[in-house]
Coordinates of C-alpha atoms in Angstrom, one line a residue:
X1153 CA 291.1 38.3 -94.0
X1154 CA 290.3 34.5 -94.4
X1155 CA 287.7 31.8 -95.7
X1156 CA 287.0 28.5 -95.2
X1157 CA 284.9 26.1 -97.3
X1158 CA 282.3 24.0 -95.4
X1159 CA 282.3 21.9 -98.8
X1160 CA 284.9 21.8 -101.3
X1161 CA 282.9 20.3 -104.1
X1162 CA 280.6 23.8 -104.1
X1163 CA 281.4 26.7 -103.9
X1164 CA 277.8 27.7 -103.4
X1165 CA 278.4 26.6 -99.3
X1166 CA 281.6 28.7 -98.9
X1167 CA 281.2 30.6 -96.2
X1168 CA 283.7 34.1 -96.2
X1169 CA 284.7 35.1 -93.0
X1170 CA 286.0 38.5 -91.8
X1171 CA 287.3 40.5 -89.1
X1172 CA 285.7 43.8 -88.4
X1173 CA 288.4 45.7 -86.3
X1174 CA 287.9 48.3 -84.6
X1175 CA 289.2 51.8 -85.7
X1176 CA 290.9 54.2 -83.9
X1177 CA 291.3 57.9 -84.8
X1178 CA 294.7 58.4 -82.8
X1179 CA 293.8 61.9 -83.9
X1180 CA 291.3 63.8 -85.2
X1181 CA 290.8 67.4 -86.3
X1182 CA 287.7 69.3 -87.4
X1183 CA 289.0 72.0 -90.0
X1184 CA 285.6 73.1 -91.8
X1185 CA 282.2 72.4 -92.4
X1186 CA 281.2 71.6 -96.1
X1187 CA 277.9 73.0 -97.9
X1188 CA 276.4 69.5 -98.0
X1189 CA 276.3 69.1 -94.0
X1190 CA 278.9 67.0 -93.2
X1191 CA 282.3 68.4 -91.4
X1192 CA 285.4 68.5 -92.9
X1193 CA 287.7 66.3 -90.9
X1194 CA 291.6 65.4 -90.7
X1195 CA 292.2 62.0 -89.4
X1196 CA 295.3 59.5 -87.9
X1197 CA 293.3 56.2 -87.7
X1198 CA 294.6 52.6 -87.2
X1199 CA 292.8 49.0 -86.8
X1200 CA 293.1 47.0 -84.4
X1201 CA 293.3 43.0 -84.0
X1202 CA 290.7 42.8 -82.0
X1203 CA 287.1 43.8 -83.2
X1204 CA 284.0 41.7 -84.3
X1205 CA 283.7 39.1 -86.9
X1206 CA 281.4 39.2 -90.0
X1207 CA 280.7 35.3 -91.7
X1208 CA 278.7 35.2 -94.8
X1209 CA 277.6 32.2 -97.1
X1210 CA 275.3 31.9 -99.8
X1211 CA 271.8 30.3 -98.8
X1212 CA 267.8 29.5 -99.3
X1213 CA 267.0 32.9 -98.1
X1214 CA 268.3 36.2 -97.0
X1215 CA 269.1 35.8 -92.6
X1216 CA 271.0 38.3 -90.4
X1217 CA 272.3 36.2 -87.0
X1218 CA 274.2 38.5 -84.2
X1219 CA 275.6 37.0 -81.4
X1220 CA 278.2 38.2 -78.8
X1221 CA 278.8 40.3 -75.6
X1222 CA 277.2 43.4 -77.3
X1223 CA 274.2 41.6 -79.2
X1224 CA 271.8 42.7 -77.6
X1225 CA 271.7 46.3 -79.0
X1226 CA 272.3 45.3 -82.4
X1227 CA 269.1 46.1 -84.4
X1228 CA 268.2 43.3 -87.0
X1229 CA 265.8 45.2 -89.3
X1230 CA 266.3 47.5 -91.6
X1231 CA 268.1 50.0 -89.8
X1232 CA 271.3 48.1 -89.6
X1233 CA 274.1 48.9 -91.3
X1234 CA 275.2 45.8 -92.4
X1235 CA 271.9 45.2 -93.8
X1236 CA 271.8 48.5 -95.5
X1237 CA 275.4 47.5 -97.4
X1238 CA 273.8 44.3 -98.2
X1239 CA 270.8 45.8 -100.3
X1240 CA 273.3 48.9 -102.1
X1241 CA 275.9 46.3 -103.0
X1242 CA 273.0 44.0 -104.1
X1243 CA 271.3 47.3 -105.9
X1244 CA 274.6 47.8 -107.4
X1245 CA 275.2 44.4 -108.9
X1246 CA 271.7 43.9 -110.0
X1247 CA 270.1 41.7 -107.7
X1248 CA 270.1 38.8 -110.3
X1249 CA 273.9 38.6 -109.5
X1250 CA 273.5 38.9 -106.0
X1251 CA 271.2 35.8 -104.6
X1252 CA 269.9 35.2 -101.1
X1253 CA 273.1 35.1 -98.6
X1254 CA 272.7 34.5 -94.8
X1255 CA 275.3 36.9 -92.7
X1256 CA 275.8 36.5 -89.0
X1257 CA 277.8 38.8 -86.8
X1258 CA 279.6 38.1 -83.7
X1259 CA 279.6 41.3 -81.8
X1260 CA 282.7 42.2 -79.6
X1261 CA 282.7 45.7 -79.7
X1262 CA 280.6 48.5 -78.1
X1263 CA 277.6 50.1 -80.0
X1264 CA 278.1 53.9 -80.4
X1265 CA 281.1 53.8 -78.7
X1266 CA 283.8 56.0 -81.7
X1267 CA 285.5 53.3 -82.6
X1268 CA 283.8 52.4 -86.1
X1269 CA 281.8 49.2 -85.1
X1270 CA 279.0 49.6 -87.2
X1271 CA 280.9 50.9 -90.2
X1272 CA 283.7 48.7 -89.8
X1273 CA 281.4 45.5 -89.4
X1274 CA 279.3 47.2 -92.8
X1275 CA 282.6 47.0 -94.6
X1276 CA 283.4 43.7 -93.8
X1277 CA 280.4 42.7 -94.7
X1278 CA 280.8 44.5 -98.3
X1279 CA 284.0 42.3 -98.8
X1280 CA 282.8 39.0 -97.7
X1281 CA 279.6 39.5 -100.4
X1282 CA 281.7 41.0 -103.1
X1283 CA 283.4 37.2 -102.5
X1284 CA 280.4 34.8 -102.2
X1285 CA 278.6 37.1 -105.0
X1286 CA 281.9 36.6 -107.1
X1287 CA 281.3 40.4 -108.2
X1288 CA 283.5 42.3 -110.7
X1289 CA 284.3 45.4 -108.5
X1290 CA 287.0 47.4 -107.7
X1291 CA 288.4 49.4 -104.6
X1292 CA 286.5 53.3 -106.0
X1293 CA 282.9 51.2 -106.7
X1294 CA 283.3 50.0 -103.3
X1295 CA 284.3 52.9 -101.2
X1296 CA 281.5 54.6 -103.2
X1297 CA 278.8 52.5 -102.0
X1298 CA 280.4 52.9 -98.7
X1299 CA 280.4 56.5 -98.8
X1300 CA 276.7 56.1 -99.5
X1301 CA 276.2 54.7 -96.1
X1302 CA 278.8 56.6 -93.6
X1303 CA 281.1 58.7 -93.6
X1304 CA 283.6 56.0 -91.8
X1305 CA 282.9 53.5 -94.5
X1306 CA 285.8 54.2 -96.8
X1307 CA 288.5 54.1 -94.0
X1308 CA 286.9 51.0 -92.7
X1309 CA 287.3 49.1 -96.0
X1310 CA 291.0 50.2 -96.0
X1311 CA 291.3 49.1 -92.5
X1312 CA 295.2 50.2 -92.5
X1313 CA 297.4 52.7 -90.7
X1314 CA 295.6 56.1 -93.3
X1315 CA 295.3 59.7 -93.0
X1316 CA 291.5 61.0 -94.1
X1317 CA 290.8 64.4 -95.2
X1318 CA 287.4 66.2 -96.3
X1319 CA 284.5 64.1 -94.8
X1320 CA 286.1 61.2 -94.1
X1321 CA 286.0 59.7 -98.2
X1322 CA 289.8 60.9 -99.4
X1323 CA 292.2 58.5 -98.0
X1324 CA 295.8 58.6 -97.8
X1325 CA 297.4 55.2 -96.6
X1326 CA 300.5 55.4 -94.6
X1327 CA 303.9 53.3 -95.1
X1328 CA 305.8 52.3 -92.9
X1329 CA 303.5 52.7 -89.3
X1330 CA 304.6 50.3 -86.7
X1331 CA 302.3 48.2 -84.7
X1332 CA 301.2 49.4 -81.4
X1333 CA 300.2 48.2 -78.1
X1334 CA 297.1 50.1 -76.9
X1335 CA 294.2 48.9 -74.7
X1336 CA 290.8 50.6 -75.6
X1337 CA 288.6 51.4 -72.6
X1338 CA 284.7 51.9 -72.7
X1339 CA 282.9 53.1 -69.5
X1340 CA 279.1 51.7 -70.3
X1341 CA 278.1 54.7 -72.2
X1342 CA 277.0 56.0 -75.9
X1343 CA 277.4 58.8 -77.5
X1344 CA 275.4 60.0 -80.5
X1345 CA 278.1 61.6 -83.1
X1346 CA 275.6 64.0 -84.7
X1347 CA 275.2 65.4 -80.5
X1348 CA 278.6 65.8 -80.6
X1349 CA 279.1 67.3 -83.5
X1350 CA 276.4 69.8 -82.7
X1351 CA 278.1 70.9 -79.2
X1352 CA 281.3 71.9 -80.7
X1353 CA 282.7 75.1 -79.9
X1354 CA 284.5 75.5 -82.6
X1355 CA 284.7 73.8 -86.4
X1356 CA 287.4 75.5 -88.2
X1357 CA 290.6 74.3 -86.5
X1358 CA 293.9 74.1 -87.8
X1359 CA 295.0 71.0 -90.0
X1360 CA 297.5 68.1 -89.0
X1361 CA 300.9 68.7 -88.5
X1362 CA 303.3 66.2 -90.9
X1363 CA 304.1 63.3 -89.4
X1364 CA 307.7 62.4 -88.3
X1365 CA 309.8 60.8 -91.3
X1366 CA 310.4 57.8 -89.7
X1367 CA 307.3 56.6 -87.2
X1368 CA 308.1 54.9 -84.2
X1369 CA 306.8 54.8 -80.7
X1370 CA 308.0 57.7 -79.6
X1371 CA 308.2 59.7 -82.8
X1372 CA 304.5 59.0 -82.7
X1373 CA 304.3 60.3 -79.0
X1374 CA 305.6 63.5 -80.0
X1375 CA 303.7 64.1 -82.6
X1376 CA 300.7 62.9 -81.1
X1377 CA 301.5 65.5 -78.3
X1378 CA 300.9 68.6 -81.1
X1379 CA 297.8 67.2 -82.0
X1380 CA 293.6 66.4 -80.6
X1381 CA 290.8 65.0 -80.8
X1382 CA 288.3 68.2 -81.8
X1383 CA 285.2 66.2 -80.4
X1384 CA 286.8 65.1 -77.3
X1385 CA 285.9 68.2 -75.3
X1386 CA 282.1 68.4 -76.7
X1387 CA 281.8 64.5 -75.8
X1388 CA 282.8 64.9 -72.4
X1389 CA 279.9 67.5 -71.7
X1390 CA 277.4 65.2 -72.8
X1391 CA 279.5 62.2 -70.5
X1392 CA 281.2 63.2 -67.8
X1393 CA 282.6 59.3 -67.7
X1394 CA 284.6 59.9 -71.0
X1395 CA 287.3 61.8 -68.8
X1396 CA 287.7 58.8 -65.9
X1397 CA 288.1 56.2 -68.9
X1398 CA 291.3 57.8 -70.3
X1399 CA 292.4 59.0 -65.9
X1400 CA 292.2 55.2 -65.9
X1401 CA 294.3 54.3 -68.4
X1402 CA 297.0 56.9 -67.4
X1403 CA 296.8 55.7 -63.9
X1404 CA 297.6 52.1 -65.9
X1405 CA 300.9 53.7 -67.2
X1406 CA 299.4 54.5 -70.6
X1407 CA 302.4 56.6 -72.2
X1408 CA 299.3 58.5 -73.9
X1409 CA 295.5 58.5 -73.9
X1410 CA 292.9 59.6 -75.5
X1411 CA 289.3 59.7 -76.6
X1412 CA 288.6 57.8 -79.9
X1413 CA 286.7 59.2 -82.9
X1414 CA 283.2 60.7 -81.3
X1415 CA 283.6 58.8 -78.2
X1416 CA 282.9 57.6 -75.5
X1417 CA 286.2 54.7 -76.3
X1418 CA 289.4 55.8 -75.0
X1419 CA 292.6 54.4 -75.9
X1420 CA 295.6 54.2 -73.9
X1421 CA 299.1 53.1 -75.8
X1422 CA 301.8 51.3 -74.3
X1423 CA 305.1 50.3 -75.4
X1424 CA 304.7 46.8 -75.9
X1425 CA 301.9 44.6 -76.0
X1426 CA 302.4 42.8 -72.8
X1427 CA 302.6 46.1 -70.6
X1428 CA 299.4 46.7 -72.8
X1429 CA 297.7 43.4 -71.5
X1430 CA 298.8 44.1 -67.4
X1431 CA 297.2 47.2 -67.8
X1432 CA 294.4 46.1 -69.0
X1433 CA 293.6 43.6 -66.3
X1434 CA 294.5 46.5 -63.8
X1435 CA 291.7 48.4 -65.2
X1436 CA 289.1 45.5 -65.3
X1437 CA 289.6 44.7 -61.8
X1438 CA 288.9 48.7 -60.9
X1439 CA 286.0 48.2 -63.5
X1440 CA 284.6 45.0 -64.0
X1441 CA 281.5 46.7 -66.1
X1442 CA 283.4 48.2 -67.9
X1443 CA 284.5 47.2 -71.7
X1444 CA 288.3 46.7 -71.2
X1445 CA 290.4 45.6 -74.6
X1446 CA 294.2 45.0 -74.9
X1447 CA 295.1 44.2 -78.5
X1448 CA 297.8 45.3 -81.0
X1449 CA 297.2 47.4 -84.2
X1450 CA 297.9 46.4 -87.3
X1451 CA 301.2 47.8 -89.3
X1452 CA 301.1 49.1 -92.3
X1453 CA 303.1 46.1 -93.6
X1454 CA 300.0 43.1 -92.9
X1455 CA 297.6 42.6 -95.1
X1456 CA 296.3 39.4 -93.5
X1457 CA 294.5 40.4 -90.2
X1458 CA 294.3 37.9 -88.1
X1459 CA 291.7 37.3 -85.1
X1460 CA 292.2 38.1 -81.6

């Protein structure tokens, strides 16, 4: 995470910027469903280096700005999420705390795609405000309000190697993860989660198995191998497309792929970052429409993302 002053006399022009990586659920099994109507998950996710960027600075009046590849289906009213986070961590403050602010979002990743744009971009977004707003909060008051908007909201504002359990809010972060090479692969399509969730076949599934003591690359293959995605199967119903993204990145030489969170991202992952970035370019030039991302995720060791 970083900031930059545009004037170092005030602090009232500081303008907080933040990545928004993306998040991806290396696995992911549904074990239940609660009585409140959300499913009771079990979750491997990492963040990756690569994702959007969330810049926000006190000013005049309250603006939203989105720019980048995917702008275009951003909404700007109300509906957004980052908007939404805005007004409950304003709510939560008392908005006398919490003056006008304009936020602008540069937006790299797919819409709708199960890879926590929206909710990761929210979450940033939370951060940078709890900053400029110089707010007296800590880590439970936020992942509360971000429970209040999605269920991904908690694991967003971690934004580390973590294992979730029950809907997605009880977070359990994991030591000593590696970094990986992986290259995430969209096809051009969106899926809505709550379709997904509604075409599974089956919602009580067996838990996790424990992960290796010591994760490494292949440790992590291994286990990876025991384990699914729950959704994948219903996703690929509603798009047919989900299955040629992750035949493309094992025709790259992905040592493993799969379909992230509700879909329709893949991920491959590759042994080192540069095989990750040749295979990338390999895919892109099969499928120039396609979205086509090599990046690195982030170990559980950095703190300090940086921006790809």
């Amino acid at each position: 995470m970083s900031s930059t002053a545009l004037d170092p006399e005030s602090a009232d022009h500081a303008v907080d910027a933040r990545l928004a990586p993306a998040k991806v659920n290396l696995a992911l099994h549904v074990t239940g469903l609660r009585a409140d109507g959300f499913h009771t998950i079990e979750s491997l996710a990492v963040f990756t280096r690569f994702g959007d960027r969330i810049e926000a600075q006190r000013a005049d009046e309250d603006r939203f700005i989105v720019s980048g590849r995917f702008a275009g289906l951003v909404p700007t009213d109300e509906t957004n999420l980052i908007l939404k986070a805005r007004d409950a961590l304003r709510r939560h403050a008392d908005p006398k705390n919490a003056p006008a602010v304009a936020i602008s979002l540069e937006k790299n990743l797919p819409v709708a795609s199960g890879i926590g744009g929206g909710s990761s971009d929210a979450a940033a977004a939370l951060r940078a405000l709890a900053s400029i707003w110089k707010l007296d909060i800590d880590e439970m008051e936020l992942a509360q309000i971000g429970f209040s908007l999605g269920a991904d909201l908690p694991m967003c504002l971690k934004a580390q190697p973590l294992l979730a359990h029950g809907a997605g809010e009880t977070i359990s972060t994991v030591a000593k993860f590696p970094a990986l090479g992986l290259v995430m692969v969209n096809p051009g399509v969106t899926v809505a989660t709550a379709d997904v969730f509604r075409s599974l076949a089956r919602r009580e599934n067996e838990v996790l198995p424990p992960l290796p003591d010591v994760i490494d690359f292949h440790s992590l293959l291994g286990w990876l191998e025991a384990t699914r995605n729950d959704l994948e199967p219903a996703a690929e119903t509603i798009s047919p497309l989900i299955g040629k993204a992750r035949a493309a990145l094992l025709r790259a030489d992905a040592a493993f792929a799969r379909m992230s969170g509700s879909g329709a991202t893949c991920f491959g992952l590759f042994e080192t970052g540069n095989v990750a970035k040749r295979a990338a370019a390999s895919i892109r030039a099969r499928h120039p429409d396609w979205f086509v991302a090599a990046t690195r995720s982030m170990a559980s060791e950095v703190h300090e993302v940086e921006y790809a």
